[in-house]
CSV table of C-alpha atoms in Angstrom, one decimal:
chain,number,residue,atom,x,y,z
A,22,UNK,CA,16.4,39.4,33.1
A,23,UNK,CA,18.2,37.3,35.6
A,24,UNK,CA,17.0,36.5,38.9
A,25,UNK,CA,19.6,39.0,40.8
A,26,UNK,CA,18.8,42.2,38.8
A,27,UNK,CA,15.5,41.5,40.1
A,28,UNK,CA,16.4,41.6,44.2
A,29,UNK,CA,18.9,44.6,42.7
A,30,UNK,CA,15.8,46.6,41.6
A,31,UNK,CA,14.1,45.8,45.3
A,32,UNK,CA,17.3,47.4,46.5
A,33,UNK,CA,17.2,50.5,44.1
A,34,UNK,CA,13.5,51.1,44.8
A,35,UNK,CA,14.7,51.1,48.7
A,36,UNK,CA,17.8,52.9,48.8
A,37,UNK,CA,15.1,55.6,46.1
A,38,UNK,CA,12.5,55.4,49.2
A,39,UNK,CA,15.1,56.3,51.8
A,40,UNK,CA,16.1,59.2,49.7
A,41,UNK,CA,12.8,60.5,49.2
A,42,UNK,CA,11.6,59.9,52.5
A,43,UNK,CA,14.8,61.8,54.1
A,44,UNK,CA,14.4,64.9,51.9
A,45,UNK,CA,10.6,65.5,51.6
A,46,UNK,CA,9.0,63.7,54.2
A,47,UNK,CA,8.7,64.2,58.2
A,48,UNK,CA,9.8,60.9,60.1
A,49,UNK,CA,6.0,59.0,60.7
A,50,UNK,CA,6.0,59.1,56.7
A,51,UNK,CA,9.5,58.0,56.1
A,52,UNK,CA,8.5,55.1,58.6
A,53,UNK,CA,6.1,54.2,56.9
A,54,UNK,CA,7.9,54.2,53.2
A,55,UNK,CA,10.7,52.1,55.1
A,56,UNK,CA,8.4,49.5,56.6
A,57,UNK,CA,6.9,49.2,53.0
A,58,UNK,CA,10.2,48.5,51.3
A,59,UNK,CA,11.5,46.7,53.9
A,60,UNK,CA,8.2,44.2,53.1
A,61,UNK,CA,8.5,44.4,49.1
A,62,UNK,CA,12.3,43.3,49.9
A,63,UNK,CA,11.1,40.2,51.8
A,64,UNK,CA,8.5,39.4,49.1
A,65,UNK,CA,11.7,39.7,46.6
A,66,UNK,CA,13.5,37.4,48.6
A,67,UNK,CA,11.1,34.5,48.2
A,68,UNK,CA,11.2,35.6,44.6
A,69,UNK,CA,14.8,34.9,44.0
A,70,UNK,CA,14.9,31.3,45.9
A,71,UNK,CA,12.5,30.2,43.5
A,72,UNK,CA,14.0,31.4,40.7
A,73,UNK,CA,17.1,30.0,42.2
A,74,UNK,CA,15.5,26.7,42.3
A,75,UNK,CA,14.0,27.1,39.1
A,76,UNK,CA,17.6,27.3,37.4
A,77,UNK,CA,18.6,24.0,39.6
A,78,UNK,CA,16.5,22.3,38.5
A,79,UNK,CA,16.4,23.5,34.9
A,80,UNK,CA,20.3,22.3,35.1
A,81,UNK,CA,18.7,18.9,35.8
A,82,UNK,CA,17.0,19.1,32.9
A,83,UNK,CA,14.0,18.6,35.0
A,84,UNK,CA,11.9,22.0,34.0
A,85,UNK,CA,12.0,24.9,32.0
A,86,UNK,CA,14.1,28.4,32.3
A,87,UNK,CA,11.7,30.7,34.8
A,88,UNK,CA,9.1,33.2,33.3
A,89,UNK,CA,9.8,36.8,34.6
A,90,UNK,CA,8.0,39.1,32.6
A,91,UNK,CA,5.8,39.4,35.1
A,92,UNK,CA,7.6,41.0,37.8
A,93,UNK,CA,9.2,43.6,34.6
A,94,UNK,CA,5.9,44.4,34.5
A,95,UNK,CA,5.0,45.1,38.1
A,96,UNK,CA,8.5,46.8,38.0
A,97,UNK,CA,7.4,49.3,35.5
A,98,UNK,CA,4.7,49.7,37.3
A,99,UNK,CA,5.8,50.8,40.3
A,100,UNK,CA,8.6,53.3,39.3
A,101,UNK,CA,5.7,55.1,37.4
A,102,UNK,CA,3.6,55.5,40.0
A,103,UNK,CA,7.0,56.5,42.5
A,104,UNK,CA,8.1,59.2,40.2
A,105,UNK,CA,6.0,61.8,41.7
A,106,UNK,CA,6.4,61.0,45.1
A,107,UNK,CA,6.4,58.5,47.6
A,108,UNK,CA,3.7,55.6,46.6
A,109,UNK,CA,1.1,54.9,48.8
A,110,UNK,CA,0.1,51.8,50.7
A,111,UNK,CA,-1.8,50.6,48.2
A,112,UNK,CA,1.0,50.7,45.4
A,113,UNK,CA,2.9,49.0,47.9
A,114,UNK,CA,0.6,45.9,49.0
A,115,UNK,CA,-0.1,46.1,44.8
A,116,UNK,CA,3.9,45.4,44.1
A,117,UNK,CA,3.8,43.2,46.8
A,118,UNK,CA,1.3,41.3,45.8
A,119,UNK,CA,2.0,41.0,41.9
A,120,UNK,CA,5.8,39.5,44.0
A,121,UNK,CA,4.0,36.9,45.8
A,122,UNK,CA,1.7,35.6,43.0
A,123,UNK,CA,4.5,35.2,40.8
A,124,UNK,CA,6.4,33.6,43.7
A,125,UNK,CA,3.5,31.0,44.7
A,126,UNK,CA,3.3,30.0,40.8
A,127,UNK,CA,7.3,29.4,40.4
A,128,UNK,CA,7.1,27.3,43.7
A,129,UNK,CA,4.0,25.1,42.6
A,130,UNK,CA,5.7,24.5,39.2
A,131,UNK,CA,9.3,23.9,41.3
A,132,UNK,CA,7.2,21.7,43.4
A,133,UNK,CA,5.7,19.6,40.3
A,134,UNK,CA,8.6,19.4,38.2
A,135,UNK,CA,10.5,17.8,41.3
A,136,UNK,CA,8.5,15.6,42.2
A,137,UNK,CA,8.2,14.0,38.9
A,138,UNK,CA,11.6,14.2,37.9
A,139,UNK,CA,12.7,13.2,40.9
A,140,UNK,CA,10.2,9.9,41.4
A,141,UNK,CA,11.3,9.1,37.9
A,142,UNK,CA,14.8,9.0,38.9
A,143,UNK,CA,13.9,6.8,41.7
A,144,UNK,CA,11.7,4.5,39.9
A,145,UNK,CA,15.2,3.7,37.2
A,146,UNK,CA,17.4,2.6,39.6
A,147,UNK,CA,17.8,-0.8,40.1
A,148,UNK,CA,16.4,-1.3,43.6
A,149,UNK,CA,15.2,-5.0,43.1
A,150,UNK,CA,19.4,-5.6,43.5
A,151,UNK,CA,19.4,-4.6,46.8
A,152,UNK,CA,19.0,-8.0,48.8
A,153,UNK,CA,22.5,-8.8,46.7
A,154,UNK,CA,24.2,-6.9,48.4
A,155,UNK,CA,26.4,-7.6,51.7
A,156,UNK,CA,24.4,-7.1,54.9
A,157,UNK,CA,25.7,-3.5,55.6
A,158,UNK,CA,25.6,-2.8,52.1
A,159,UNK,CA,22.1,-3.6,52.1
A,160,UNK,CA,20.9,-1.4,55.5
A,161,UNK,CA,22.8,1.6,53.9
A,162,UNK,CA,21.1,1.1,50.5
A,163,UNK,CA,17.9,0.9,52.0
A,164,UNK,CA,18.8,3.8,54.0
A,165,UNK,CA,19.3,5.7,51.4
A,166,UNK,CA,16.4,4.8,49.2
A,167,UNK,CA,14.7,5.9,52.0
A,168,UNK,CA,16.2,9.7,52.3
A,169,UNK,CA,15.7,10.0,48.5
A,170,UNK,CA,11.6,8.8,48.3
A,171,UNK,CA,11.3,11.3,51.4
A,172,UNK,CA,13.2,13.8,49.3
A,173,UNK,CA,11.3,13.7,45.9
A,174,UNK,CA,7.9,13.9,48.6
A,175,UNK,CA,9.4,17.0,50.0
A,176,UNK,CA,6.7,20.0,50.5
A,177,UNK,CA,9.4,22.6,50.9
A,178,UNK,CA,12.4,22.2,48.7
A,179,UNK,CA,15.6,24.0,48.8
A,180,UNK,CA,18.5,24.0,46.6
A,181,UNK,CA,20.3,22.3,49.3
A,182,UNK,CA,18.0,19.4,49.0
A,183,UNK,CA,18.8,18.6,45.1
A,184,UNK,CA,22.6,18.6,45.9
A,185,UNK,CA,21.6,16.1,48.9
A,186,UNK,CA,19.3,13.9,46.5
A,187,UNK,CA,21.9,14.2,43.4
A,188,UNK,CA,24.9,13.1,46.0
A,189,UNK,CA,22.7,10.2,47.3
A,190,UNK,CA,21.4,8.7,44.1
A,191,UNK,CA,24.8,8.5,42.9
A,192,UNK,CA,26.2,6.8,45.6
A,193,UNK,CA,22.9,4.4,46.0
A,194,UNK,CA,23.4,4.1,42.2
A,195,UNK,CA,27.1,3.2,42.1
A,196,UNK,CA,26.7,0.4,45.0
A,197,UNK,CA,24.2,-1.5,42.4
A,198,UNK,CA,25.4,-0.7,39.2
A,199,UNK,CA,27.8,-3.8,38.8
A,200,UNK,CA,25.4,-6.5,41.0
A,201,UNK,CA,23.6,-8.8,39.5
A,202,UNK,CA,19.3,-9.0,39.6
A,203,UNK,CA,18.1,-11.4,42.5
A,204,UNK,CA,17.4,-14.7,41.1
A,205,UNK,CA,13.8,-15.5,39.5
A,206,UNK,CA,12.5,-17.5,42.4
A,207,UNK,CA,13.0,-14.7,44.9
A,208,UNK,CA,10.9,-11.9,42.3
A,209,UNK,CA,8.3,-14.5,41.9
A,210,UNK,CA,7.7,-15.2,45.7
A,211,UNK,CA,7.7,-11.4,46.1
A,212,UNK,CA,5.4,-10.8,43.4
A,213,UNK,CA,3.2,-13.6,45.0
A,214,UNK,CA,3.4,-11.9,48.2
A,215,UNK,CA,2.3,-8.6,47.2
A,216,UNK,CA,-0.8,-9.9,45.4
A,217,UNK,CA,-4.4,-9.2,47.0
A,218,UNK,CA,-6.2,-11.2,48.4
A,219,UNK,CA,-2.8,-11.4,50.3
A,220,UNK,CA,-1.7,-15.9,50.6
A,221,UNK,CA,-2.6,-17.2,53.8
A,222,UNK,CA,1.0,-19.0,55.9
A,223,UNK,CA,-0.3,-22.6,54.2
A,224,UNK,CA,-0.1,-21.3,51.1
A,225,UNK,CA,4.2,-20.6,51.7
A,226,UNK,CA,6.3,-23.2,52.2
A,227,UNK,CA,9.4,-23.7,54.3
A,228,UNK,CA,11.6,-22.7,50.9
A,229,UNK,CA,10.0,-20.0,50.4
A,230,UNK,CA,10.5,-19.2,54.0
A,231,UNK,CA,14.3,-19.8,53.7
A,232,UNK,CA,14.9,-18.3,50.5
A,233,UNK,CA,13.5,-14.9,52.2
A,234,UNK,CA,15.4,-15.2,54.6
A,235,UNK,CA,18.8,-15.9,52.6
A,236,UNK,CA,18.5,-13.0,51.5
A,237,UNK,CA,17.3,-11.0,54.7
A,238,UNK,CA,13.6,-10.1,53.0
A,239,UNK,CA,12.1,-11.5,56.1
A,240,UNK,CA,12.3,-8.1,57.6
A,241,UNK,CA,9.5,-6.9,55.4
A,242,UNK,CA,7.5,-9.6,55.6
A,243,UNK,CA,4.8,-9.1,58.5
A,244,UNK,CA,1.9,-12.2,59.2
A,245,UNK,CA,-1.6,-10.9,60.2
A,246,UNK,CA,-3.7,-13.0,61.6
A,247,UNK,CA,-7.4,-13.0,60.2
A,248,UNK,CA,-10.9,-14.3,61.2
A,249,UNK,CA,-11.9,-15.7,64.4
């Protein structure tokens, strides 16, 4: 079952409602009936982005195909208990609700699977080449290494999100594929600076100082000043 036969049957189960209602029904009850579908449609809505997403990222390689028995079920369900009538609030809220647990599952394991695939994506690029670059080059790479760790922390994704990570990690990719790692001496001073307990300014010396700043590091370098 693909993801638009399942908003199609939301659409069925109205357009049956609105029938029903207009035929059998005075117009408090066909309110009613209307209001109902018009809810299960929203709920079926939510459905499909997921399942949308689901696909995307299942394109990406990044997760599975979606699991939809679920809602065939809750389908089945529901045109059983509509045959003889218009269902009842409760039949309705029960649809509704089967529509939203399946939605809130899809959405945690969209929400997982994107993440990790897309922190792993991150995490292979060669970002220690960035202070090779040319100064521009190197504000718009860290720029963009920005928007893509904000991106794969996103609590809300959208399909337009993944085209907007994909399109940015290739272009952050491209601009460091052919440049060359920083040399040894600059990784070593970083790794030194990043170690706790944290080296006091005496323990850095005026070529470290200058090396940083050859290649423009000094901008992420803070001093903080400590005891009395």
């Amino acid at each position: 079952m693909t993801n638009v036969s399942v908003y199609d049957k939301a659409v069925q189960l109205q357009n049956r409602a609105r029938q029903i209602a207009a035929g059998a029904v005075g117009e408090k009850e066909a309110a009613r009936v209307l209001s109902r579908t018009k809810e299960l449609r929203a709920a079926l809505a939510e459905l499909r982005n997921q399942v949308e997403l689901t696909h995307a990222l299942a394109a990406l390689e990044a997760t599975g195909k979606p699991d939809l028995a679920g809602i065939d079920t809750a389908r089945t369900a529901f045109e059983r208990k509509a045959r003889n009538g218009l269902p009842s609030d409760t039949v309705f809220n029960t649809a509704r609700r089967k529509v939203q647990e399946l939605t809130d599952r899809l959405k945690g394991d969209n929400s997982e699977a994107w993440s990790s695939w897309a922190t792993a994506r991150i995490t292979g690029l060669p970002l220690v080449r960035i202070p090779m670059l040319s100064s521009a080059e190197r504000e718009a790479a860290r720029g963009r290494e920005k928007e893509l760790r904000q991106a794969a922390a996103a609590k809300s994704l959208s399909k337009a999100d993944i085209t907007l990570f994909t399109s940015t990690y290739a272009i952050l990719a491209e601009s460091l594929h052919d440049k060359s790692d920083p040399p040894n001496e600059l990784l070593d001073l970083l790794e030194r600076l990043e170690k706790r307990p944290s080296p006091t300014l005496r323990d850095i010396t005026d070529t470290d100082i200058a090396l940083l700043r050859e290649f423009e590091m000094d901008l992420h370098i803070t001093l903080q000043r400590t005891g009395a």
